[in-house]
Structures are given as C-alpha cells and as structure tokens.
Amino acid sequence: MTIRQSLLLAFLLFSVSFATAMTGLAYYRSRAALSAEIRNSLENQALTVTEQIEAILFERIQDLQGWRRLDLMQDVKVGDIDKRLSRFLGDIKIAYAWLRLEVADGAVMLARPDPFAADPEMVISSALPDAFSTADLGEIRATFNWREIVELLARATQNSPRHALLLDADRQPLAISPRLRARIGNAAARFGDWPVGRDTHGVFNVNDRSLPFDELLVGYARTAGYRGMPDLGWSVVVLTPTDT
C-alpha cells in the first residue's frame, strides 16, 4: 500500500469515526430533549386536567349551595311545595356520605362514585337550614353525572397512546379513561402503591407487573383547593407506555 493510499484510508477512517461520533451525540441529545419534552407534557397535562376537574366540582357545589338558600326551600316547613320534593328532602339520609367538605356556607357531603359502574354518579348533599330557627328543615341532594369526568379524561388522551385516571387521597381510582379501563379491569386497585400525591406534581417511571404494560412514564398533579374550596387530596394521573 502506498503512502497516498494509507493517507486516504486513514482520512476515510477518521471521517467515518467522526461522523459516527457526531451522529451518536446528536441522537443522544435529541433523545434527551425529546424525553424531557414528553415528561413536561405529561406533567402539564395532568395539571390542566386537575384544574378542570376542580372547576367542575366547584361549580356543582356552588349550585347546591345556591339552591339551599332559595326562599322556595323554606316552604318545605309549611308544606307549600310539590309533595314529591317534600318527600325527597325528608327522606334523604347521610349514610351515603363519603367525603365531608367544610365550605363557607356550611358542610357539603360527597358520596363516592363507582368508577366501574356503567353510569357512574356522585351524590352531593348539604343540610337545608331553617331561616327562622337554628334547626334544619332537612337535606338537599343533587346527583352529578360522573360520566362528565370520565369523558374529560377521555378527551385529554384521545388520538394518543396516553391514558388518564383520577385517584383519591388514598390513591384509589375515582374515574378511569375508557381505553385504560378496558385494558386493566380491576387491576386499578394496584395504583395504591404508586408514589402519587407525595408532591403537588411530578413525573416518574413505573414497571408494574399487574398492568398490561412493560414500563410506564407517569405524570401527575394534585388538587390545590380551587377558589378556596378545601383540598380534596385527589390527583390526576396521565401515563404513557415508554415503548411508544
């Protein structure tokens, strides 16, 4: 081999090595940047959905509080109201209460929705005060169609490989996006082992053999007490399989 050939070969090897190194570096940097972007996206999406859920629940509680202050409700005392409503208010029991919230106008009770029911609902109730005494006339109860929350989770993750769910303070499911529910079934109870809710928001990786995923990247955000409403301790969780 001549010196010219040796120099050409050396230059070729150097060029290939340099190009390979630069390609690897570019790939590593791009992969790191993409990973960081995905993590930020998951976390931000969880924060957005959490605020939306808090806003919806806040509005429903405000509605109930407004209804109980109506002068019409005082007619329950003298019976000058539709008899069906009178019986309804008189028969309401607090046995269904799951969570008690102390709000500005008194306590509000929430009944836990069943995330696996075909038509889940949440019952919101509050004492109906007597405007002329310290006693209560009864209780007022409103039924909130919980499918509104399920559909919110579905819209947040549509056209993507992501899934979402809402967990209570004990990290038990309150609502699950339909595609995730179809895949995991009752395995949702395993979410109690996840490090959700320890901080106000965050991202972590999890490999849970009870779930039909090899590994998941999970973003979450805790409720924060929307407009002075008591902190529910709930968390929205957005997850995506890392292999995607």
mmCIF file of N, CA and C in Angstrom, residues 88-97 123 125 139 141:
data_model
loop_
_atom_site.group_PDB
_atom_site.id
_atom_site.type_symbol
_atom_site.label_atom_id
_atom_site.label_comp_id
_atom_site.label_asym_id
_atom_site.label_seq_id
_atom_site.Cartn_x
_atom_site.Cartn_y
_atom_site.Cartn_z
ATOM 1 N N PHE A 88 -88.892 13.890 49.004
ATOM 2 C CA PHE A 88 -87.486 13.690 48.617
ATOM 3 C C PHE A 88 -86.550 14.291 49.652
ATOM 4 N N LEU A 89 -86.842 15.541 50.038
ATOM 5 C CA LEU A 89 -85.979 16.215 51.004
ATOM 6 C C LEU A 89 -86.080 15.558 52.381
ATOM 7 N N GLY A 90 -87.246 15.097 52.732
ATOM 8 C CA GLY A 90 -87.431 14.497 54.042
ATOM 9 C C GLY A 90 -86.801 13.131 54.172
ATOM 10 N N ASP A 91 -86.677 12.409 53.054
ATOM 11 C CA ASP A 91 -86.173 11.033 53.096
ATOM 12 C C ASP A 91 -84.671 10.922 52.900
ATOM 13 N N ILE A 92 -84.026 12.025 52.576
ATOM 14 C CA ILE A 92 -82.582 11.957 52.317
ATOM 15 C C ILE A 92 -81.837 11.534 53.591
ATOM 16 N N LYS A 93 -80.912 10.592 53.424
ATOM 17 C CA LYS A 93 -80.097 10.121 54.535
ATOM 18 C C LYS A 93 -78.631 10.447 54.276
ATOM 19 N N ILE A 94 -77.893 10.629 55.341
ATOM 20 C CA ILE A 94 -76.477 10.963 55.218
ATOM 21 C C ILE A 94 -75.615 9.710 55.141
ATOM 22 N N ALA A 95 -76.215 8.535 55.143
ATOM 23 C CA ALA A 95 -75.453 7.280 55.169
ATOM 24 C C ALA A 95 -74.574 7.111 53.943
ATOM 25 N N TYR A 96 -74.910 7.789 52.840
ATOM 26 C CA TYR A 96 -74.142 7.635 51.612
ATOM 27 C C TYR A 96 -72.909 8.540 51.586
ATOM 28 N N ALA A 97 -72.754 9.376 52.587
ATOM 29 C CA ALA A 97 -71.647 10.355 52.556
ATOM 30 C C ALA A 97 -70.305 9.662 52.631
ATOM 31 N N VAL A 123 -73.247 11.777 44.385
ATOM 32 C CA VAL A 123 -74.309 12.476 45.097
ATOM 33 C C VAL A 123 -73.678 13.537 45.992
ATOM 34 N N SER A 125 -74.626 16.435 48.804
ATOM 35 C CA SER A 125 -75.725 16.801 49.702
ATOM 36 C C SER A 125 -75.274 17.818 50.735
ATOM 37 N N GLU A 139 -82.379 17.954 54.269
ATOM 38 C CA GLU A 139 -81.151 17.993 53.472
ATOM 39 C C GLU A 139 -81.528 18.097 52.000
ATOM 40 N N ARG A 141 -80.173 17.276 48.135
ATOM 41 C CA ARG A 141 -79.224 16.381 47.470
ATOM 42 C C ARG A 141 -79.284 16.585 45.966
#
